[in-house]
CSV table of N, CA and C in Angstrom, one decimal:
chain,number,residue,atom,x,y,z
A,1,MET,N,18.8,-8.9,-3.7
A,1,MET,CA,18.1,-8.4,-2.5
A,1,MET,C,16.6,-8.0,-3.6
A,2,ALA,N,16.1,-8.3,-3.0
A,2,ALA,CA,14.3,-7.7,-3.5
A,2,ALA,C,13.9,-6.7,-2.3
A,3,SER,N,13.5,-5.7,-3.8
A,3,SER,CA,13.1,-4.1,-3.1
A,3,SER,C,10.9,-4.9,-2.9
A,4,GLY,N,10.5,-3.9,-2.1
A,4,GLY,CA,9.4,-4.3,-2.2
A,4,GLY,C,8.2,-3.2,-1.8
A,5,LEU,N,7.1,-2.4,-2.6
A,5,LEU,CA,6.4,-1.8,-2.1
A,5,LEU,C,5.2,-2.6,-1.9
A,6,LEU,N,4.8,-2.0,-0.3
A,6,LEU,CA,3.9,-2.5,0.6
A,6,LEU,C,2.7,-1.6,0.3
A,7,ASP,N,1.1,-2.5,0.6
A,7,ASP,CA,-0.2,-1.1,0.0
A,7,ASP,C,-0.2,-1.3,1.9
A,8,THR,N,-1.6,-0.8,2.3
A,8,THR,CA,-1.7,-0.3,3.4
A,8,THR,C,-2.2,-1.7,4.1
A,9,ALA,N,-3.2,-2.9,3.6
A,9,ALA,CA,-3.2,-4.0,4.4
A,9,ALA,C,-1.9,-5.1,4.5
A,10,VAL,N,-0.9,-5.0,3.9
A,10,VAL,CA,0.4,-5.9,4.1
A,10,VAL,C,1.1,-4.8,5.6
A,11,VAL,N,0.5,-3.8,5.4
A,11,VAL,CA,1.4,-2.6,6.9
A,11,VAL,C,0.8,-3.6,7.8
A,12,VAL,N,-0.3,-3.4,7.7
A,12,VAL,CA,-1.6,-3.2,8.8
A,12,VAL,C,-1.3,-4.5,9.4
A,13,ASP,N,-1.0,-5.9,8.5
A,13,ASP,CA,-0.6,-7.1,8.8
A,13,ASP,C,0.6,-7.8,8.8
A,14,TRP,N,1.4,-6.6,9.0
A,14,TRP,CA,2.7,-7.1,8.4
A,14,TRP,C,3.3,-7.9,10.0
A,15,HIS,N,2.8,-8.0,11.0
A,15,HIS,CA,3.6,-8.9,11.9
A,15,HIS,C,3.1,-10.4,11.8
A,16,ASP,N,2.0,-10.5,11.3
A,16,ASP,CA,1.2,-12.0,11.1
A,16,ASP,C,2.4,-12.7,10.3
A,17,PRO,N,3.2,-14.2,10.8
A,17,PRO,CA,3.8,-14.5,10.3
A,17,PRO,C,3.7,-15.0,8.8
A,18,THR,N,2.3,-15.5,8.1
A,18,THR,CA,1.9,-16.0,7.0
A,18,THR,C,3.2,-14.3,6.0
A,19,VAL,N,2.6,-13.2,6.4
A,19,VAL,CA,3.0,-12.0,6.2
A,19,VAL,C,4.2,-11.4,6.3
A,20,ILE,N,5.2,-12.1,6.9
A,20,ILE,CA,6.3,-12.2,7.1
A,20,ILE,C,7.1,-12.9,6.1
A,21,THR,N,7.0,-14.1,6.3
A,21,THR,CA,7.6,-14.7,5.4
A,21,THR,C,7.9,-14.5,3.7
A,22,ALA,N,6.7,-13.7,3.1
A,22,ALA,CA,5.9,-13.2,2.1
A,22,ALA,C,6.8,-11.7,1.6
A,23,LEU,N,7.2,-11.3,2.8
A,23,LEU,CA,8.4,-9.6,2.3
A,23,LEU,C,9.6,-9.9,2.0
A,24,PRO,N,9.5,-8.4,1.3
A,24,PRO,CA,10.9,-8.4,0.3
A,24,PRO,C,11.9,-8.9,1.7
A,25,ASP,N,13.1,-8.3,0.7
A,25,ASP,CA,14.3,-7.7,1.6
A,25,ASP,C,14.4,-6.0,2.2
A,26,GLU,N,14.0,-5.6,1.6
A,26,GLU,CA,13.7,-4.2,1.6
A,26,GLU,C,12.1,-3.6,1.5
A,27,LEU,N,11.9,-2.7,2.3
A,27,LEU,CA,10.4,-2.1,2.2
A,27,LEU,C,10.1,-0.8,1.9
A,28,ALA,N,9.1,-0.5,0.9
A,28,ALA,CA,8.9,1.0,1.1
A,28,ALA,C,7.4,1.1,1.3
A,29,ILE,N,7.0,2.4,1.3
A,29,ILE,CA,5.4,2.5,1.4
A,29,ILE,C,4.5,3.2,0.2
A,30,TYR,N,3.5,4.3,0.3
A,30,TYR,CA,3.1,4.7,-0.4
A,30,TYR,C,2.7,6.0,0.4
A,31,ALA,N,2.5,7.1,0.1
A,31,ALA,CA,2.6,8.2,0.7
A,31,ALA,C,0.6,8.0,0.9
A,32,ILE,N,0.0,7.3,0.2
A,32,ILE,CA,-1.1,7.1,0.5
A,32,ILE,C,-1.3,6.2,1.3
A,33,THR,N,-0.4,5.1,1.4
A,33,THR,CA,-0.7,4.3,2.3
A,33,THR,C,-0.4,5.1,3.9
A,34,LEU,N,0.5,6.1,3.8
A,34,LEU,CA,1.3,6.8,5.0
A,34,LEU,C,-0.6,7.5,5.5
A,35,ALA,N,-1.2,7.6,4.3
A,35,ALA,CA,-2.6,8.4,4.7
A,35,ALA,C,-3.6,7.6,5.6
A,36,GLU,N,-3.9,6.7,4.7
A,36,GLU,CA,-4.2,5.2,5.4
A,36,GLU,C,-4.0,5.2,7.0
A,37,LEU,N,-3.3,4.5,7.1
A,37,LEU,CA,-2.9,4.7,8.6
A,37,LEU,C,-2.8,6.1,9.1
A,38,THR,N,-2.7,7.2,8.9
A,38,THR,CA,-2.9,8.1,10.2
A,38,THR,C,-4.5,8.1,9.7
A,39,ALA,N,-5.2,7.8,9.3
A,39,ALA,CA,-6.5,8.2,9.4
A,39,ALA,C,-7.4,7.0,10.2
A,40,GLY,N,-6.4,5.8,10.2
A,40,GLY,CA,-6.5,4.6,10.9
A,40,GLY,C,-7.4,4.7,12.5
A,41,PRO,N,-6.1,5.6,13.3
A,41,PRO,CA,-6.6,5.4,14.9
A,41,PRO,C,-8.0,6.5,14.9
A,42,GLN,N,-8.5,7.3,14.1
A,42,GLN,CA,-10.0,8.0,14.3
A,42,GLN,C,-11.2,6.4,13.8
A,43,LEU,N,-10.3,6.1,13.0
A,43,LEU,CA,-11.9,5.2,12.5
A,43,LEU,C,-12.2,4.3,13.6
A,44,ALA,N,-10.7,3.7,14.7
A,44,ALA,CA,-11.3,2.3,15.5
A,44,ALA,C,-12.6,2.4,16.7
A,45,ALA,N,-12.6,1.2,16.1
A,45,ALA,CA,-14.3,0.8,17.1
A,45,ALA,C,-13.9,1.3,18.4
A,46,SER,N,-12.8,1.1,19.2
A,46,SER,CA,-12.6,1.1,20.6
A,46,SER,C,-11.4,1.5,21.1
A,47,ALA,N,-11.2,2.0,22.6
A,47,ALA,CA,-9.6,3.1,22.8
A,47,ALA,C,-8.5,1.4,22.4
A,48,VAL,N,-8.9,0.5,22.6
A,48,VAL,CA,-7.9,-0.5,22.5
A,48,VAL,C,-7.4,-0.5,21.1
A,49,GLU,N,-8.1,-0.8,20.0
A,49,GLU,CA,-8.0,-0.8,18.2
A,49,GLU,C,-6.9,0.8,18.6
A,50,THR,N,-8.1,1.8,18.7
A,50,THR,CA,-7.1,3.1,18.8
A,50,THR,C,-5.4,3.1,19.3
A,51,ALA,N,-5.3,2.7,20.1
A,51,ALA,CA,-4.2,2.2,20.7
A,51,ALA,C,-3.4,1.3,19.7
A,52,LYS,N,-3.9,0.4,19.2
A,52,LYS,CA,-3.3,-0.6,18.5
A,52,LYS,C,-2.5,0.3,16.9
A,53,ARG,N,-3.6,0.6,16.3
A,53,ARG,CA,-3.4,1.5,15.4
A,53,ARG,C,-2.4,2.7,15.3
A,54,GLN,N,-2.1,3.6,16.4
A,54,GLN,CA,-1.5,4.4,16.6
A,54,GLN,C,-0.1,4.0,16.9
A,55,ALA,N,0.1,2.8,16.7
A,55,ALA,CA,1.1,2.2,17.7
A,55,ALA,C,2.0,1.6,16.5
A,56,ARG,N,1.0,0.9,15.3
A,56,ARG,CA,1.5,0.7,14.3
A,56,ARG,C,1.9,1.8,13.4
A,57,LEU,N,1.0,3.1,13.5
A,57,LEU,CA,1.3,4.3,12.9
A,57,LEU,C,2.8,4.8,13.0
A,58,GLN,N,3.1,4.6,14.3
A,58,GLN,CA,4.8,5.7,14.9
A,58,GLN,C,5.2,4.2,14.4
A,59,GLU,N,5.2,3.1,14.4
A,59,GLU,CA,6.2,2.3,13.9
A,59,GLU,C,6.5,2.2,12.5
A,60,VAL,N,5.3,2.1,11.5
A,60,VAL,CA,6.0,2.7,10.7
A,60,VAL,C,6.2,4.1,9.9
A,61,GLU,N,6.1,5.1,10.8
A,61,GLU,CA,6.7,6.4,10.7
A,61,GLU,C,8.3,6.3,10.7
A,62,SER,N,8.5,5.8,11.6
A,62,SER,CA,10.0,5.9,12.1
A,62,SER,C,11.0,4.9,11.5
A,63,ILE,N,10.4,3.6,10.4
A,63,ILE,CA,11.5,3.1,9.7
A,63,ILE,C,10.9,3.5,8.2
A,64,LEU,N,10.0,3.7,8.2
A,64,LEU,CA,9.8,4.5,6.7
A,64,LEU,C,9.7,5.5,5.9
A,65,GLU,N,10.4,5.7,5.1
A,65,GLU,CA,10.2,7.1,4.2
A,65,GLU,C,9.3,7.0,3.3
A,66,PRO,N,7.9,7.6,3.1
A,66,PRO,CA,7.1,7.4,2.1
A,66,PRO,C,7.2,7.6,0.7
A,67,ILE,N,7.1,7.3,0.0
A,67,ILE,CA,7.0,7.7,-1.6
A,67,ILE,C,5.8,8.2,-2.2
A,68,PRO,N,6.0,9.8,-2.4
A,68,PRO,CA,5.2,10.6,-2.7
A,68,PRO,C,4.1,10.1,-3.6
A,69,PHE,N,3.3,10.6,-3.8
A,69,PHE,CA,2.3,10.8,-5.0
A,69,PHE,C,2.7,11.6,-5.8
A,70,ASP,N,3.4,11.4,-7.2
A,70,ASP,CA,3.7,12.8,-7.9
A,70,ASP,C,2.9,12.7,-9.5
A,71,ALA,N,3.4,13.7,-10.1
A,71,ALA,CA,3.0,13.7,-11.4
A,71,ALA,C,3.2,12.5,-12.5
A,72,ALA,N,4.1,11.8,-12.0
A,72,ALA,CA,4.0,10.6,-12.6
A,72,ALA,C,2.8,9.6,-12.4
A,73,ALA,N,3.0,9.1,-11.5
A,73,ALA,CA,1.6,8.7,-10.3
A,73,ALA,C,0.6,9.5,-10.9
A,74,ALA,N,-0.3,10.4,-10.9
A,74,ALA,CA,-1.1,10.8,-11.3
A,74,ALA,C,-1.9,10.8,-13.2
A,75,ARG,N,-0.4,10.9,-13.9
A,75,ARG,CA,-0.4,10.5,-14.6
A,75,ARG,C,-0.6,8.5,-14.7
A,76,SER,N,-0.2,7.9,-14.2
A,76,SER,CA,-0.9,6.7,-14.6
A,76,SER,C,-1.8,6.1,-13.6
A,77,TYR,N,-2.7,7.4,-13.0
A,77,TYR,CA,-4.1,6.8,-12.2
A,77,TYR,C,-5.0,6.8,-13.3
A,78,ARG,N,-4.3,7.3,-14.8
A,78,ARG,CA,-5.3,7.4,-15.6
A,78,ARG,C,-5.8,5.8,-16.1
A,79,LEU,N,-4.2,5.3,-16.3
A,79,LEU,CA,-5.1,3.9,-17.2
A,79,LEU,C,-4.9,3.2,-16.4
A,80,VAL,N,-4.7,3.0,-15.0
A,80,VAL,CA,-4.8,2.6,-14.0
A,80,VAL,C,-6.6,2.2,-13.8
A,81,VAL,N,-7.3,3.6,-14.2
A,81,VAL,CA,-8.7,3.3,-14.1
A,81,VAL,C,-9.1,3.1,-15.3
A,82,ALA,N,-9.0,3.3,-16.4
A,82,ALA,CA,-8.8,2.5,-17.7
A,82,ALA,C,-9.0,1.0,-17.5
A,83,ALA,N,-8.1,0.5,-16.8
A,83,ALA,CA,-8.0,-1.0,-16.8
A,83,ALA,C,-9.1,-1.7,-15.9
A,84,VAL,N,-9.3,-0.7,-14.5
A,84,VAL,CA,-10.7,-0.8,-14.0
A,84,VAL,C,-11.8,-1.2,-14.7
A,85,VAL,N,-12.1,-0.1,-16.0
A,85,VAL,CA,-13.7,0.3,-16.2
A,85,VAL,C,-13.3,-0.6,-17.6
A,86,GLY,N,-12.4,-1.1,-17.9
A,86,GLY,CA,-12.5,-2.0,-18.9
A,86,GLY,C,-12.4,-3.7,-18.3
A,87,GLU,N,-12.5,-3.6,-17.0
A,87,GLU,CA,-13.0,-4.8,-16.3
A,87,GLU,C,-14.2,-5.4,-15.8
A,88,GLY,N,-15.2,-3.9,-16.1
A,88,GLY,CA,-16.5,-3.4,-15.9
A,88,GLY,C,-16.4,-3.4,-14.3
A,89,ARG,N,-15.6,-2.4,-13.9
A,89,ARG,CA,-15.9,-2.3,-12.4
A,89,ARG,C,-15.8,-0.9,-12.0
A,90,LYS,N,-16.0,-0.5,-11.3
A,90,LYS,CA,-16.2,0.9,-10.8
A,90,LYS,C,-14.7,1.5,-9.7
A,91,PRO,N,-14.5,2.2,-10.5
A,91,PRO,CA,-13.0,3.2,-9.8
A,91,PRO,C,-13.6,3.4,-8.7
A,92,ARG,N,-14.3,4.3,-8.6
A,92,ARG,CA,-14.8,5.1,-7.5
A,92,ARG,C,-14.5,4.3,-5.5
A,93,SER,N,-14.9,2.9,-5.9
A,93,SER,CA,-15.2,2.0,-4.5
A,93,SER,C,-14.1,1.4,-4.3
A,94,ARG,N,-12.7,2.0,-4.9
A,94,ARG,CA,-11.3,1.7,-4.4
A,94,ARG,C,-10.8,2.6,-4.7
A,95,PHE,N,-10.3,4.0,-4.5
A,95,PHE,CA,-9.9,5.2,-4.6
A,95,PHE,C,-8.6,4.7,-3.9
A,96,ALA,N,-8.5,4.8,-3.0
A,96,ALA,CA,-7.0,4.7,-2.4
A,96,ALA,C,-6.6,3.5,-2.6
A,97,ASP,N,-6.9,2.1,-3.3
A,97,ASP,CA,-6.2,1.8,-4.2
A,97,ASP,C,-5.6,1.6,-5.3
A,98,LEU,N,-6.2,1.9,-6.0
A,98,LEU,CA,-6.1,2.5,-7.1
A,98,LEU,C,-5.3,3.7,-7.2
A,99,LEU,N,-4.7,4.9,-6.4
A,99,LEU,CA,-3.8,5.3,-6.0
A,99,LEU,C,-2.9,4.9,-6.0
A,100,ILE,N,-2.6,3.7,-5.3
A,100,ILE,CA,-1.5,2.8,-4.6
A,100,ILE,C,-1.3,2.1,-6.1
A,101,ALA,N,-2.0,1.6,-6.7
A,101,ALA,CA,-2.0,1.3,-8.0
A,101,ALA,C,-1.0,2.3,-8.9
A,102,ALA,N,-1.7,3.0,-8.9
A,102,ALA,CA,-0.9,4.3,-10.1
A,102,ALA,C,0.6,4.0,-9.2
A,103,THR,N,0.5,5.1,-8.5
A,103,THR,CA,1.9,4.9,-8.3
A,103,THR,C,3.1,3.3,-7.9
A,104,ALA,N,2.6,2.9,-8.0
A,104,ALA,CA,3.3,1.6,-8.4
A,104,ALA,C,4.0,1.4,-9.8
A,105,HIS,N,2.6,1.7,-10.1
A,105,HIS,CA,2.9,1.7,-11.7
A,105,HIS,C,4.0,2.5,-12.7
A,106,ALA,N,3.5,3.7,-12.0
A,106,ALA,CA,4.6,4.9,-12.2
A,106,ALA,C,6.1,4.2,-11.6
A,107,ILE,N,6.2,4.2,-10.8
A,107,ILE,CA,7.5,3.7,-10.0
A,107,ILE,C,8.3,1.9,-11.6
A,108,ALA,N,7.2,1.5,-11.5
A,108,ALA,CA,7.5,0.5,-12.6
A,108,ALA,C,7.7,1.2,-13.6
A,109,SER,N,7.7,2.1,-14.0
A,109,SER,CA,7.7,1.9,-15.4
A,109,SER,C,8.9,3.0,-15.7
A,110,ILE,N,9.7,3.1,-14.3
A,110,ILE,CA,11.2,4.3,-14.2
A,110,ILE,C,12.4,3.1,-14.0
A,111,SER,N,11.9,1.9,-12.8
A,111,SER,CA,12.5,1.1,-11.6
A,111,SER,C,13.2,0.1,-12.2
A,112,THR,N,13.5,-0.6,-11.7
A,112,THR,CA,14.5,-2.0,-12.4
A,112,THR,C,13.3,-3.2,-11.8
A,113,PRO,N,13.5,-4.6,-12.7
A,113,PRO,CA,12.3,-5.3,-12.4
A,113,PRO,C,12.3,-6.2,-11.1
A,114,GLU,N,13.5,-5.7,-10.1
A,114,GLU,CA,13.8,-6.2,-8.6
A,114,GLU,C,12.3,-5.7,-7.6
A,115,VAL,N,11.6,-4.6,-7.6
A,115,VAL,CA,10.9,-4.1,-7.1
A,115,VAL,C,9.6,-4.8,-7.8
A,116,VAL,N,8.4,-5.0,-6.3
A,116,VAL,CA,7.8,-5.6,-6.9
A,116,VAL,C,6.3,-4.9,-6.0
A,117,MET,N,5.5,-4.7,-6.3
A,117,MET,CA,4.2,-4.3,-5.3
A,117,MET,C,3.9,-5.5,-4.4
A,118,THR,N,4.1,-5.2,-2.9
A,118,THR,CA,3.7,-6.5,-2.5
A,118,THR,C,1.9,-6.3,-1.6
A,119,SER,N,0.8,-6.6,-2.3
A,119,SER,CA,-0.8,-6.9,-1.8
A,119,SER,C,-1.3,-8.3,-1.1
A,120,ARG,N,-1.9,-8.0,-0.3
A,120,ARG,CA,-3.1,-8.6,0.5
A,120,ARG,C,-4.4,-8.5,0.2
A,121,GLY,N,-4.6,-9.7,-0.1
A,121,GLY,CA,-6.1,-9.9,-0.9
A,121,GLY,C,-7.2,-10.1,0.6
A,122,SER,N,-8.0,-10.9,-0.2
A,122,SER,CA,-9.2,-11.0,1.0
A,122,SER,C,-8.2,-12.6,1.7
A,123,LYS,N,-7.6,-13.6,1.3
A,123,LYS,CA,-7.8,-14.3,1.6
A,123,LYS,C,-6.0,-14.2,1.8
A,124,ASP,N,-5.5,-14.1,0.2
A,124,ASP,CA,-3.9,-14.4,0.4
A,124,ASP,C,-3.0,-13.8,0.0
A,125,LEU,N,-1.7,-13.5,0.2
A,125,LEU,CA,-0.4,-12.4,0.4
A,125,LEU,C,-0.4,-12.5,-1.1
A,126,SER,N,-0.3,-11.5,-1.8
A,126,SER,CA,0.6,-11.9,-3.1
A,126,SER,C,1.4,-10.6,-3.5
A,127,VAL,N,2.0,-11.5,-4.8
A,127,VAL,CA,3.8,-10.4,-4.7
A,127,VAL,C,3.4,-10.4,-6.3
A,128,PHE,N,2.9,-9.4,-7.1
A,128,PHE,CA,2.5,-8.9,-8.7
A,128,PHE,C,3.4,-7.6,-9.1
């Protein structure tokens, strides 16, 4: 049974059939993901979109307990930023994503190999 740590884009789209088929058996989210989902209704362009985002937030809060951003994640953040800078990219433009990646890195360093981070890029769902 695989466990998966979901980033925000996956949670937003988790009712999409393409996403559903790629989800692991056990799901978890990060506190950073919950923070992004909590801000979502405030950023919606319409009342209908606000309602959809609020419903998703309530669904997530009712079934998943977020994994905190802790001291180990803070230390991993340094390594994640170094990797991004090493690729010639700027870390500030994707701050929340890098915090999520740092949390995943910290968990991976103490976890079993069955835990994977699931992320949805612009076109594909990928597990890495």
